RNA sequence: GUCCCGAUAGCUCAGCAGGAUAGAGCAACAGUUUCCUAAACUGUAGGUCGGAGGUUCGAAUCCUCUUCGGGACGCCA
């Protein structure tokens, strides 16, 4: 990034300050074809101002470009192509990475200010599906990315532990449930009951009525209802934590929906005070016509509160308790309208910080081109997928590296890494058609591919007895074959910046795949351990690559085994 | 009906505040292991960038319209 800035500055001087440095920096591009150099400046836009042909301008301008970091300047048509001084930039970059270690690439824009991240948020008594995987994995990665940019992330698991479905569940349990079965396989059994409830309810509408009653009892503090609720919740959380452990995801708070039960009245009161509540069809709503949105429902006609009310309470609570600079909600695309309304209502309430709330939507995990439905039992269980992936990784280890010492630990890292990476490598908004085959792929643009690259690089360092303390000569005469790798290493900060600006972890995923590809090509091309004068320089480069790959994976929440 | 997403190689996707011959991976085919982990590497083949207009010196990228797919649209979350 800094070399681009430098080039912009040189152009700025060469153009006698006619165009702002920042603007020039934006105009500079990275040529797709490496034959066109490391940076290019198209001169078309200067043609009108200078009233000369772009090619002539390019030629004239190019003559004024000179810098020790620039090795060669070429003019092709209207383009000024510049080639960086490979030796200087390579040695500089490698030294920088070795010096900064895992801090390399960090940005200093957050001032250690808090950023709350609402992620994962599974529903109690429902299986942890592939859909929740998306929120968990994207949110977790964003927390790391935001942290890398200098913020202090706060991961909040807004557990879905309240709502009418508990009435249904209690009803179903009372009718058909067996405590023993629930204890053994809590979620599976509760799901069976939930599905059965919906099947039976199609012919017996009274069930729905019973469900409503049980939920009412729960809300009124009925002892039996509360006990069952607590039990379902505990069992569910136990099962969830097993999955989080597999994926190595931690939270700062599990304050879910029930947590806000006693904080709703306050919100409603505030809305009343600000005279924002309007009655409509016996319900209480906030009108948002000015904002071009449908009204936001705050209270049902029976006086009960709703999702929006709860989220308002949560937003207020989070602002008060965490004093966030940014509040991110990693929640599916289908809830976009809800978040628009939520933010609009907060703005109407006069909270300027509402504009710091960002909904980060993502596409759906589809099954046969359609949304998965819990009610119909049409879900794929994440834990099963993870375990299958781990088994597959184990199988590969037995086949490819049977002497590996900690096989199970590595199998877990690789298997889980494959599933997580699969979810993170593409732009979040894309829908994903569920495919076990794709998810458990370990070749090509996958998590295991990056991990494998890392492991191989580590292996070389071991064999070459690389001592990080040896700061001595990382000098090499050409850095020709290393250039692609070095050039990518200089881009790491850029990838992090993009990932942050767009709240898009796939920017990091794509970057580390690129780096891994470049490194593997280099690995195949050059005998790194060859005992000659440049060996230390090559090892230093390999070491730099391991640092960046490992850090890149970490930002995605994926571990990097040193052997596999 | 209104609104929000998406459409690029057989499949999965990248590229999108406009720029030089549209890139990867998978699948297919052909190669590379007395050599640093072949979960790798090399090569071949594969494209009306959904369609039609428009803006521009220049459009996969911006604007309008349109087709198809997914989703959301008051008492679920």
Coordinates of C-alpha atoms (C1' of nucleotides) in Angstrom, one line a residue:
Chain A
X1 CA 0.0 0.0 0.0
X2 CA 2.8 2.4 0.9
X3 CA 4.4 2.0 -2.5
X4 CA 1.2 3.0 -4.2
X5 CA 1.1 6.1 -2.0
X6 CA 4.7 6.8 -2.9
X7 CA 3.9 6.6 -6.6
X8 CA 1.0 8.9 -6.2
X9 CA 3.2 11.4 -4.5
X10 CA 5.7 11.3 -7.4
X11 CA 3.0 11.8 -9.9
X12 CA 1.7 14.7 -7.8
X13 CA 5.0 16.4 -8.0
X14 CA 5.4 15.6 -11.7
X15 CA 2.1 17.1 -12.4
X16 CA 2.9 20.3 -10.6
X17 CA 0.2 19.6 -8.0
X18 CA -2.5 19.9 -10.7
X19 CA -4.4 16.9 -9.3
X20 CA -4.8 16.0 -5.6
X21 CA -2.6 13.3 -4.3
X22 CA -5.5 11.3 -3.0
X23 CA -7.2 11.4 -6.3
X24 CA -4.1 10.2 -8.1
X25 CA -3.9 7.4 -5.7
X26 CA -7.3 6.3 -6.6
X27 CA -6.6 6.5 -10.3
X28 CA -3.5 4.3 -10.0
X29 CA -4.3 0.7 -10.7
X30 CA -2.8 -2.7 -10.4
X31 CA -2.4 -4.1 -13.9
X32 CA -4.0 -7.5 -14.4
X33 CA -1.1 -8.6 -16.6
X34 CA 2.2 -8.7 -14.8
X35 CA 4.0 -7.7 -17.9
X36 CA 2.5 -4.3 -17.4
X37 CA 4.4 -3.8 -14.2
X38 CA 3.4 -3.3 -10.6
X39 CA 1.4 -0.1 -10.9
X40 CA -0.1 1.7 -13.9
X41 CA -1.4 5.2 -14.3
X42 CA -3.8 5.7 -17.2
X43 CA -3.5 9.2 -18.6
X44 CA -6.9 9.5 -20.4
X45 CA -8.4 11.9 -17.9
X46 CA -5.5 14.3 -18.4
X47 CA -6.2 14.6 -22.0
X48 CA -9.0 17.2 -21.7
X49 CA -7.2 19.4 -19.2
X50 CA -3.9 19.4 -21.0
X51 CA -5.4 19.2 -24.5
X52 CA -2.9 16.7 -25.7
X53 CA -3.3 13.1 -26.7
X54 CA -3.1 10.7 -23.7
X55 CA -0.2 8.9 -25.2
X56 CA 1.8 12.1 -25.5
X57 CA 1.0 13.0 -21.9
X58 CA 2.0 9.6 -20.8
X59 CA 5.3 9.9 -22.5
X60 CA 6.1 13.4 -21.1
X61 CA 5.0 12.5 -17.7
X62 CA 6.9 9.3 -17.6
X63 CA 10.2 11.2 -18.1
X64 CA 9.7 13.0 -14.8
X65 CA 9.2 9.8 -12.8
X66 CA 12.2 8.8 -10.8
X67 CA 12.7 7.1 -7.5
X68 CA 15.0 4.6 -5.9
X69 CA 12.0 2.3 -5.3
X70 CA 11.2 2.4 -9.0
X71 CA 13.2 0.1 -11.2
X72 CA 11.7 0.9 -14.6
X73 CA 9.1 3.1 -16.2
X74 CA 7.4 2.0 -19.4
X75 CA 4.9 3.8 -21.6
X76 CA 2.4 1.7 -23.4
X77 CA -0.2 3.9 -25.2
X78 CA -1.8 6.0 -22.6
X79 CA -0.5 4.0 -19.7
X80 CA 2.5 4.7 -17.6
X81 CA 3.6 1.4 -16.2
X82 CA 6.0 1.3 -13.4
X83 CA 8.1 -1.6 -12.1
X84 CA 9.1 -1.5 -8.5
X85 CA 12.7 -2.1 -7.4
X86 CA 12.3 -5.8 -6.5
X87 CA 15.4 -6.0 -4.4
X88 CA 14.6 -3.0 -2.3
X89 CA 10.9 -3.7 -1.9
X90 CA 11.4 -7.4 -1.2
X91 CA 14.1 -6.9 1.5
X92 CA 12.1 -4.1 3.0
X93 CA 8.9 -6.0 3.1
X94 CA 10.4 -9.2 4.5
X95 CA 12.2 -7.3 7.2
X96 CA 9.0 -5.5 8.1
X97 CA 7.0 -8.7 8.5
X98 CA 9.7 -10.3 10.6
X99 CA 9.8 -7.3 12.8
X100 CA 6.1 -6.9 13.2
X101 CA 5.2 -10.6 13.3
X102 CA 1.5 -11.2 13.7
X103 CA 0.9 -7.4 14.0
X104 CA 1.8 -7.1 10.4
X105 CA -1.1 -5.7 8.4
X106 CA -2.8 -4.1 11.4
X107 CA -4.6 -0.9 11.0
X108 CA -4.9 1.9 13.5
X109 CA -8.3 3.2 13.0
X110 CA -10.3 1.9 16.0
X111 CA -8.7 3.6 19.0
X112 CA -9.6 0.6 21.0
X113 CA -13.2 1.7 21.0
X114 CA -15.9 -1.0 21.5
X115 CA -17.7 -2.7 18.6
X116 CA -20.6 -5.0 19.5
X117 CA -21.2 -7.9 17.2
X118 CA -24.5 -9.7 17.3
X119 CA -23.8 -13.1 15.9
X120 CA -24.8 -16.8 15.8
X121 CA -28.0 -16.4 17.9
X122 CA -29.4 -19.9 17.6
X123 CA -32.8 -20.8 18.9
X124 CA -33.2 -22.9 21.9
X125 CA -34.7 -26.2 21.4
X126 CA -33.9 -26.1 17.7
X127 CA -31.0 -27.7 16.1
X128 CA -27.9 -25.6 15.3
X129 CA -28.4 -25.6 11.5
X130 CA -26.2 -24.7 8.6
X131 CA -28.0 -21.4 8.6
X132 CA -26.6 -20.5 12.0
X133 CA -23.2 -21.5 10.8
X134 CA -23.2 -18.5 8.5
X135 CA -23.9 -16.0 11.2
X136 CA -21.5 -17.6 13.6
X137 CA -18.6 -17.9 11.2
X138 CA -19.0 -14.5 9.5
X139 CA -19.6 -12.7 12.8
X140 CA -16.6 -14.4 14.4
X141 CA -14.3 -13.4 11.6
X142 CA -15.6 -9.8 11.6
X143 CA -14.8 -9.6 15.3
X144 CA -11.2 -10.5 14.5
X145 CA -11.0 -8.2 11.5
X146 CA -12.4 -5.3 13.5
X147 CA -9.9 -6.1 16.2
X148 CA -7.1 -6.1 13.7
X149 CA -8.3 -2.5 12.8
X150 CA -7.8 -1.4 16.3
X151 CA -11.3 -1.8 17.7
X152 CA -12.3 -3.8 20.7
X153 CA -14.9 -6.4 19.6
X154 CA -17.6 -7.6 21.9
X155 CA -19.2 -10.9 20.7
X156 CA -22.8 -11.1 21.7
X157 CA -24.8 -14.4 21.2
X158 CA -28.3 -13.2 21.2
X159 CA -29.8 -16.6 22.0
X160 CA -33.4 -17.1 20.8
X161 CA -34.7 -18.3 24.2
X162 CA -38.1 -16.7 24.3
X163 CA -41.2 -16.7 22.2
X164 CA -44.4 -18.6 21.3
X165 CA -42.5 -21.6 20.2
X166 CA -41.8 -22.4 23.8
X167 CA -45.5 -22.7 24.4
X168 CA -45.7 -25.2 21.5
X169 CA -42.8 -27.1 22.8
X170 CA -44.1 -27.4 26.3
X171 CA -47.4 -28.5 24.9
X172 CA -45.7 -31.1 22.8
X173 CA -43.5 -32.3 25.6
X174 CA -46.5 -32.7 28.0
X175 CA -48.4 -34.7 25.4
X176 CA -45.7 -36.9 23.9
X177 CA -42.4 -36.2 25.5
X178 CA -40.2 -38.4 27.6
X179 CA -37.7 -36.8 30.0
X180 CA -35.2 -39.7 29.5
X181 CA -35.1 -39.2 25.8
X182 CA -34.6 -35.5 26.1
X183 CA -31.7 -36.0 28.4
X184 CA -29.9 -38.3 26.0
X185 CA -30.3 -36.3 22.9
X186 CA -31.8 -33.0 23.9
X187 CA -32.0 -31.1 20.6
X188 CA -32.8 -34.1 18.5
X189 CA -35.7 -35.0 20.7
X190 CA -37.0 -31.5 21.1
X191 CA -36.9 -31.1 17.4
X192 CA -38.9 -34.2 16.9
X193 CA -41.5 -32.9 19.3
X194 CA -41.5 -29.5 17.6
X195 CA -42.0 -31.1 14.2
X196 CA -44.7 -33.5 15.5
X197 CA -46.5 -30.5 17.0
X198 CA -46.7 -28.9 13.6
X199 CA -47.8 -32.1 11.9
X200 CA -50.5 -32.7 14.4
X201 CA -51.6 -29.1 14.5
X202 CA -52.6 -29.2 10.9
X203 CA -55.6 -31.5 11.9
X204 CA -56.0 -30.3 15.4
X205 CA -56.1 -26.5 15.8
X206 CA -56.7 -26.8 19.5
X207 CA -53.0 -27.6 19.8
X208 CA -52.1 -24.1 18.8
X209 CA -54.5 -22.8 21.4
X210 CA -52.8 -24.9 24.1
X211 CA -49.4 -23.7 22.9
X212 CA -50.5 -20.1 23.3
X213 CA -51.8 -20.9 26.8
X214 CA -48.5 -22.4 27.9
X215 CA -46.6 -19.5 26.6
X216 CA -48.9 -17.2 28.5
X217 CA -48.3 -19.3 31.6
X218 CA -44.5 -19.0 31.0
X219 CA -44.7 -15.3 30.8
X220 CA -46.8 -15.1 33.9
X221 CA -44.2 -17.0 35.8
X222 CA -45.9 -20.4 36.1
X223 CA -43.6 -22.7 38.0
X224 CA -43.9 -25.8 35.8
X225 CA -43.5 -23.8 32.6
X226 CA -40.5 -21.9 34.0
X227 CA -38.9 -25.2 35.0
X228 CA -39.3 -26.8 31.6
X229 CA -38.1 -23.6 29.9
X230 CA -35.0 -23.5 32.1
X231 CA -34.4 -27.2 31.4
X232 CA -34.8 -26.9 27.6
X233 CA -32.5 -23.9 27.7
X234 CA -29.7 -25.5 29.7
X235 CA -29.7 -28.7 27.6
X236 CA -29.6 -26.7 24.4
X237 CA -26.8 -24.4 25.5
X238 CA -24.8 -27.5 26.5
X239 CA -25.2 -28.8 23.0
X240 CA -24.4 -25.5 21.4
X241 CA -21.2 -25.0 23.5
X242 CA -20.0 -28.3 22.1
X243 CA -20.2 -26.9 18.6
X244 CA -18.7 -23.6 19.6
X245 CA -15.8 -25.5 21.1
X246 CA -15.3 -27.4 17.9
X247 CA -15.2 -24.2 15.9
X248 CA -13.2 -22.4 18.6
X249 CA -15.7 -19.5 18.9
X250 CA -16.1 -17.6 22.1
X251 CA -18.6 -15.1 23.3
X252 CA -18.5 -12.2 25.6
X253 CA -22.2 -12.4 26.3
X254 CA -25.1 -14.8 26.0
X255 CA -27.7 -12.3 26.8
X256 CA -30.6 -13.5 24.7
X257 CA -34.2 -12.6 24.2
X258 CA -35.4 -13.6 27.7
X259 CA -32.7 -11.3 29.1
X260 CA -34.7 -8.3 27.9
X261 CA -38.1 -9.4 29.2
X262 CA -37.9 -6.9 32.1
X263 CA -36.5 -4.1 29.8
X264 CA -39.4 -3.9 27.4
X265 CA -41.7 -1.7 29.4
X266 CA -39.0 0.9 29.6
X267 CA -38.8 1.1 25.8
X268 CA -42.5 1.3 25.4
X269 CA -42.6 4.0 27.9
X270 CA -39.9 6.0 26.1
X271 CA -41.8 5.6 22.8
X272 CA -44.9 6.9 24.5
X273 CA -43.1 9.8 26.1
X274 CA -41.8 10.8 22.7
X275 CA -45.3 10.4 21.3
X276 CA -44.2 8.0 18.6
X277 CA -46.7 5.2 19.3
X278 CA -49.9 5.2 17.2
X279 CA -52.8 2.8 17.5
X280 CA -53.5 0.8 14.4
X281 CA -55.9 -2.2 14.2
X282 CA -55.7 -2.3 18.0
X283 CA -51.9 -2.7 17.9
X284 CA -49.3 -0.1 18.8
X285 CA -47.0 0.9 16.0
X286 CA -44.4 3.5 15.1
X287 CA -45.3 5.1 11.7
X288 CA -42.4 5.2 9.3
X289 CA -44.1 6.6 6.2
X290 CA -41.7 9.5 6.1
X291 CA -38.8 7.1 5.9
X292 CA -40.6 5.1 3.2
X293 CA -41.0 2.1 5.4
X294 CA -44.0 0.1 6.6
X295 CA -44.9 0.8 10.2
X296 CA -42.9 -0.9 13.0
X297 CA -45.1 -3.1 15.3
X298 CA -44.3 -2.5 18.9
X299 CA -47.2 -4.1 20.7
X300 CA -49.7 -6.7 19.6
X301 CA -53.4 -6.1 20.0
X302 CA -53.3 -8.3 23.1
X303 CA -50.7 -6.0 24.6
X304 CA -47.8 -8.4 24.1
X305 CA -44.5 -7.1 22.8
X306 CA -42.7 -8.2 19.7
X307 CA -39.4 -8.9 18.1
X308 CA -38.9 -5.2 17.3
X309 CA -39.6 -4.2 20.8
X310 CA -37.0 -6.6 22.1
X311 CA -34.4 -5.5 19.6
X312 CA -35.0 -1.9 20.6
X313 CA -34.5 -2.8 24.2
X314 CA -31.3 -4.7 23.3
X315 CA -30.0 -1.8 21.3
X316 CA -30.5 0.7 24.2
X317 CA -29.0 -1.8 26.6
X318 CA -26.0 -2.3 24.5
X319 CA -25.4 1.4 23.9
X320 CA -25.6 2.0 27.6
X321 CA -23.5 -0.9 28.7
X322 CA -20.9 -1.1 26.0
X323 CA -20.9 2.4 24.7
X324 CA -20.2 1.0 21.2
X325 CA -18.8 3.0 18.3
X326 CA -20.3 0.5 16.0
X327 CA -22.9 -2.1 16.5
X328 CA -23.0 -4.9 14.0
X329 CA -25.8 -7.4 13.5
X330 CA -24.8 -10.4 11.5
X331 CA -28.2 -11.6 10.6
X332 CA -29.7 -13.1 7.4
X333 CA -30.7 -11.1 4.5
X334 CA -34.4 -11.9 5.0
X335 CA -34.4 -9.6 8.0
X336 CA -33.2 -6.5 6.2
X337 CA -36.5 -4.7 6.5
X338 CA -36.6 -5.4 10.3
X339 CA -33.3 -3.7 10.8
X340 CA -34.2 -0.8 8.6
X341 CA -37.2 -0.3 10.8
X342 CA -35.3 -0.8 13.9
X343 CA -32.7 1.9 13.0
X344 CA -35.4 4.2 11.8
X345 CA -37.3 4.0 15.0
X346 CA -34.2 4.7 17.1
X347 CA -33.4 7.7 14.9
X348 CA -37.0 9.0 15.5
X349 CA -36.3 8.6 19.1
X350 CA -33.5 11.0 18.7
X351 CA -30.5 8.7 19.1
X352 CA -27.8 9.8 16.8
X353 CA -25.9 6.6 17.5
X354 CA -28.5 4.7 15.6
X355 CA -26.5 5.5 12.5
X356 CA -23.7 3.4 13.9
X357 CA -25.8 0.3 13.8
X358 CA -25.1 -1.8 10.8
X359 CA -27.0 -4.8 9.6
X360 CA -24.7 -7.2 8.0
X361 CA -26.8 -9.5 5.9
X362 CA -25.9 -12.7 4.3
X363 CA -27.5 -15.0 1.8
X364 CA -29.3 -18.1 2.7
X365 CA -28.2 -21.7 2.9
X366 CA -30.7 -23.4 0.6
X367 CA -31.7 -27.0 0.2
X368 CA -32.9 -27.9 -3.2
X369 CA -33.1 -24.3 -4.1
X370 CA -35.4 -23.5 -1.2
X371 CA -35.1 -22.1 2.3
X372 CA -34.6 -24.8 4.9
X373 CA -37.5 -25.1 7.3
X374 CA -37.2 -26.1 10.9
X375 CA -40.9 -26.8 11.3
X376 CA -40.8 -29.4 8.6
X377 CA -37.6 -30.9 10.0
X378 CA -35.8 -30.1 6.8
X379 CA -32.5 -29.1 8.3
X380 CA -29.0 -30.2 8.1
X381 CA -27.2 -30.4 11.4
X382 CA -24.0 -28.6 11.7
X383 CA -22.4 -30.9 14.2
X384 CA -22.9 -33.8 11.9
X385 CA -21.3 -32.0 9.1
X386 CA -18.4 -31.0 11.2
X387 CA -17.8 -34.5 12.5
X388 CA -18.0 -35.9 9.0
X389 CA -15.5 -33.4 7.9
X390 CA -13.2 -34.2 10.8
X391 CA -13.4 -37.9 9.9
X392 CA -12.6 -37.2 6.4
X393 CA -9.5 -35.1 7.4
X394 CA -8.5 -38.0 9.7
X395 CA -8.8 -40.4 6.7
X396 CA -6.6 -38.2 4.6
X397 CA -4.0 -38.0 7.3
X398 CA -3.8 -41.7 7.6
X399 CA -3.3 -41.9 3.9
X400 CA -0.9 -39.1 3.3
X401 CA 1.0 -38.6 6.6
X402 CA 0.5 -41.6 8.8
X403 CA 3.5 -40.7 11.1
X404 CA 2.0 -37.5 12.2
X405 CA 2.0 -37.2 15.9
X406 CA -1.2 -35.5 17.0
X407 CA -3.5 -36.8 14.3
X408 CA -6.8 -36.1 16.1
X409 CA -6.0 -32.5 16.9
X410 CA -4.9 -31.8 13.3
X411 CA -7.9 -33.6 11.9
X412 CA -10.1 -31.4 13.9
X413 CA -8.3 -28.2 12.7
X414 CA -8.4 -29.3 9.1
X415 CA -11.9 -30.7 9.1
X416 CA -13.4 -27.7 10.9
X417 CA -11.3 -25.3 8.8
X418 CA -12.7 -26.8 5.6
X419 CA -16.3 -26.1 6.7
X420 CA -15.6 -22.6 8.0
X421 CA -13.5 -21.6 5.0
X422 CA -16.1 -22.9 2.6
X423 CA -18.6 -20.5 4.2
X424 CA -16.2 -17.5 4.3
X425 CA -14.6 -17.7 0.9
X426 CA -17.5 -16.3 -1.1
X427 CA -19.2 -12.9 -0.8
X428 CA -21.7 -13.1 2.1
X429 CA -24.7 -12.0 0.1
X430 CA -24.6 -15.1 -2.2
X431 CA -27.1 -17.8 -1.4
X432 CA -25.4 -21.1 -0.8
X433 CA -26.9 -24.3 -2.0
X434 CA -26.1 -26.9 0.6
X435 CA -23.6 -29.4 -0.7
X436 CA -21.8 -31.7 1.6
X437 CA -19.5 -32.6 -1.2
X438 CA -18.4 -29.0 -1.8
X439 CA -18.1 -28.4 1.9
X440 CA -15.8 -31.4 2.5
X441 CA -13.6 -30.6 -0.4
X442 CA -9.9 -30.3 0.6
X443 CA -8.4 -29.4 -2.7
X444 CA -8.2 -26.2 -4.7
X445 CA -9.5 -23.0 -3.2
X446 CA -10.2 -24.4 0.3
X447 CA -9.2 -24.1 3.9
X448 CA -7.1 -27.2 3.9
X449 CA -5.3 -26.0 0.8
X450 CA -4.2 -22.9 2.7
X451 CA -3.4 -24.9 5.8
X452 CA -1.4 -27.3 3.7
X453 CA 0.6 -24.5 2.2
X454 CA 1.3 -23.2 5.7
X455 CA 2.4 -26.7 6.9
X456 CA 4.7 -27.2 4.0
X457 CA 6.3 -23.8 4.6
X458 CA 6.7 -24.6 8.3
X459 CA 8.3 -27.9 7.3
X460 CA 10.9 -26.1 5.2
X461 CA 11.7 -23.7 8.0
X462 CA 12.3 -26.7 10.3
X463 CA 14.5 -28.4 7.8
X464 CA 16.4 -25.3 7.0
X465 CA 17.0 -24.7 10.7
X466 CA 15.6 -21.2 10.3
X467 CA 16.3 -19.1 13.3
X468 CA 14.2 -16.1 13.6
X469 CA 16.9 -14.5 15.6
X470 CA 19.3 -14.5 12.7
X471 CA 18.5 -11.1 11.3
X472 CA 21.7 -11.1 9.3
X473 CA 21.7 -11.2 5.5
X474 CA 18.2 -11.6 4.0
X475 CA 19.8 -10.1 0.9
X476 CA 19.5 -11.7 -2.4
X477 CA 20.6 -10.4 -5.8
X478 CA 17.5 -10.6 -7.9
X479 CA 14.2 -11.5 -6.1
X480 CA 12.9 -12.3 -9.6
X481 CA 11.2 -15.6 -8.8
X482 CA 10.1 -14.4 -5.4
X483 CA 8.5 -11.3 -6.7
X484 CA 4.9 -12.5 -7.1
X485 CA 5.0 -13.7 -3.5
X486 CA 6.5 -10.5 -2.2
X487 CA 4.1 -8.4 -4.1
X488 CA 1.2 -10.2 -2.5
X489 CA 2.8 -9.8 0.9
X490 CA 2.7 -6.1 0.5
X491 CA -1.0 -6.3 -0.2
X492 CA -2.0 -7.8 3.1
X493 CA -3.0 -4.5 4.7
X494 CA -5.1 -3.7 1.7
X495 CA -7.0 -6.9 2.0
X496 CA -7.7 -6.3 5.6
X497 CA -8.9 -2.8 4.8
X498 CA -11.3 -4.0 2.2
X499 CA -12.6 -6.7 4.5
X500 CA -13.2 -4.1 7.2
X501 CA -14.8 -1.5 4.9
X502 CA -17.1 -3.9 3.3
X503 CA -17.6 -6.1 6.4
X504 CA -16.6 -8.9 4.2
X505 CA -14.3 -11.7 5.4
X506 CA -14.2 -13.2 1.9
X507 CA -11.6 -10.5 1.1
X508 CA -9.2 -12.1 3.5
X509 CA -10.1 -15.6 2.3
X510 CA -9.4 -14.7 -1.3
X511 CA -6.2 -13.0 -0.4
X512 CA -4.7 -16.0 1.5
X513 CA -5.7 -18.3 -1.4
X514 CA -3.9 -16.0 -3.8
X515 CA -0.8 -15.9 -1.5
X516 CA -0.9 -19.7 -1.1
X517 CA -1.1 -20.2 -4.8
X518 CA 1.8 -17.9 -5.4
X519 CA 3.8 -19.6 -2.8
X520 CA 3.0 -23.1 -4.0
X521 CA 4.1 -22.1 -7.5
X522 CA 7.3 -20.7 -6.1
X523 CA 7.8 -23.9 -4.0
X524 CA 7.5 -26.0 -7.1
X525 CA 9.8 -23.7 -9.1
X526 CA 12.7 -23.0 -6.7
X527 CA 14.7 -25.3 -4.5
X528 CA 14.4 -23.2 -1.3
X529 CA 16.8 -25.3 0.8
X530 CA 19.6 -25.3 -1.8
X531 CA 22.7 -24.5 0.1
X532 CA 23.9 -21.3 -1.5
X533 CA 24.3 -17.6 -0.6
X534 CA 20.6 -16.8 -1.0
X535 CA 19.3 -19.5 1.2
X536 CA 18.8 -17.3 4.2
X537 CA 16.9 -14.8 2.1
X538 CA 14.6 -17.5 0.8
X539 CA 14.0 -18.8 4.2
X540 CA 13.2 -15.3 5.5
X541 CA 10.7 -15.0 2.7
X542 CA 9.2 -18.4 3.6
X543 CA 9.0 -17.3 7.2
X544 CA 7.2 -14.1 6.2
X545 CA 4.7 -16.2 4.2
X546 CA 4.0 -18.4 7.3
X547 CA 3.3 -15.3 9.4
X548 CA 0.9 -13.9 6.9
X549 CA -0.9 -17.1 6.1
X550 CA -1.3 -17.9 9.8
X551 CA -2.6 -14.4 10.6
X552 CA -4.9 -14.5 7.6
X553 CA -6.4 -17.8 8.8
X554 CA -6.7 -16.5 12.3
X555 CA -8.7 -13.5 11.0
X556 CA -11.1 -16.1 9.6
X557 CA -11.2 -17.9 12.9
X558 CA -9.3 -20.9 11.4
X559 CA -6.3 -22.6 13.0
X560 CA -3.1 -23.3 11.2
X561 CA -1.4 -26.6 12.0
X562 CA 2.4 -26.7 11.6
X563 CA 2.2 -30.2 10.2
X564 CA -0.6 -32.1 8.5
Chain B
rG1 C1' -48.6 -5.4 -6.3
rU2 C1' -44.2 -2.8 -3.6
rC3 C1' -39.3 -3.3 -1.9
rC4 C1' -34.4 -5.9 -1.1
rC5 C1' -30.8 -9.4 -3.1
rG6 C1' -28.7 -12.3 -7.1
rA7 C1' -27.6 -13.7 -12.6
rU8 C1' -20.0 -14.0 -15.5
rA9 C1' -16.7 -21.0 -18.5
rG10 C1' -20.5 -27.6 -17.8
rC11 C1' -20.4 -26.6 -12.0
rU12 C1' -18.8 -23.1 -7.7
rC13 C1' -17.3 -18.3 -7.8
rA14 C1' -13.6 -13.8 -8.4
rG15 C1' -13.3 -9.2 -11.0
rC16 C1' -17.8 -4.0 -10.1
rA17 C1' -16.3 4.3 -6.8
rG18 C1' -15.4 2.5 -15.8
rG19 C1' -9.7 1.3 -18.2
rA20 C1' -4.9 -2.5 -21.7
rU21 C1' -6.1 -9.7 -24.3
rA22 C1' -12.7 -11.1 -18.7
rG23 C1' -9.6 -14.6 -14.1
rA24 C1' -9.4 -18.8 -10.3
rG25 C1' -11.0 -23.5 -8.4
rC26 C1' -13.8 -28.0 -9.4
rA27 C1' -15.1 -31.5 -13.1
rA28 C1' -12.5 -33.3 -18.3
rC29 C1' -8.0 -34.5 -20.8
rA30 C1' -2.4 -34.7 -21.0
rG31 C1' 2.0 -34.4 -17.9
rU32 C1' 5.3 -33.8 -13.1
rU33 C1' 7.3 -37.7 -7.1
rU34 C1' 15.4 -41.4 -7.1
rC35 C1' 14.0 -33.9 -5.6
rC36 C1' 12.0 -29.1 0.6
rU37 C1' 4.7 -33.0 2.7
rA38 C1' 1.5 -34.8 -4.9
rA39 C1' -4.2 -31.9 0.4
rA40 C1' 0.8 -29.7 -4.5
rC41 C1' 2.6 -28.1 -9.4
rU42 C1' 2.6 -27.6 -15.2
rG43 C1' -0.2 -27.7 -19.7
rU44 C1' -4.8 -28.3 -23.0
rA45 C1' -9.8 -27.3 -23.6
rG46 C1' -13.8 -24.3 -22.1
rG47 C1' -17.1 -17.3 -22.3
rU48 C1' -23.3 -13.7 -26.8
rC49 C1' -20.2 -11.3 -18.7
rG50 C1' -29.2 -13.1 -18.5
rG51 C1' -31.5 -9.7 -22.6
rA52 C1' -32.3 -4.7 -24.8
rG53 C1' -31.3 0.4 -24.9
rG54 C1' -28.4 4.6 -22.9
rU55 C1' -24.0 7.6 -20.8
rU56 C1' -18.5 7.5 -22.4
rC57 C1' -12.5 8.0 -25.9
rG58 C1' -13.6 3.2 -23.3
rA59 C1' -18.9 -0.7 -19.9
rA60 C1' -18.9 -7.4 -16.9
rU61 C1' -18.5 -2.7 -13.9
rC62 C1' -22.7 3.3 -14.1
rC63 C1' -28.3 4.6 -15.6
rU64 C1' -33.2 3.0 -17.5
rC65 C1' -36.3 -0.9 -19.0
rU66 C1' -36.9 -6.2 -19.2
rU67 C1' -36.5 -11.7 -18.2
rC68 C1' -35.5 -15.5 -14.7
rG69 C1' -34.3 -17.3 -9.5
rG70 C1' -34.5 -16.3 -4.0
rG71 C1' -36.3 -13.4 -0.1
rA72 C1' -39.2 -9.7 2.7
rC73 C1' -43.7 -6.9 3.1
rG74 C1' -48.6 -5.8 11.2
rC75 C1' -49.7 -8.8 15.4
rC76 C1' -43.3 -15.2 14.3
rA77 C1' -38.2 -14.3 15.2

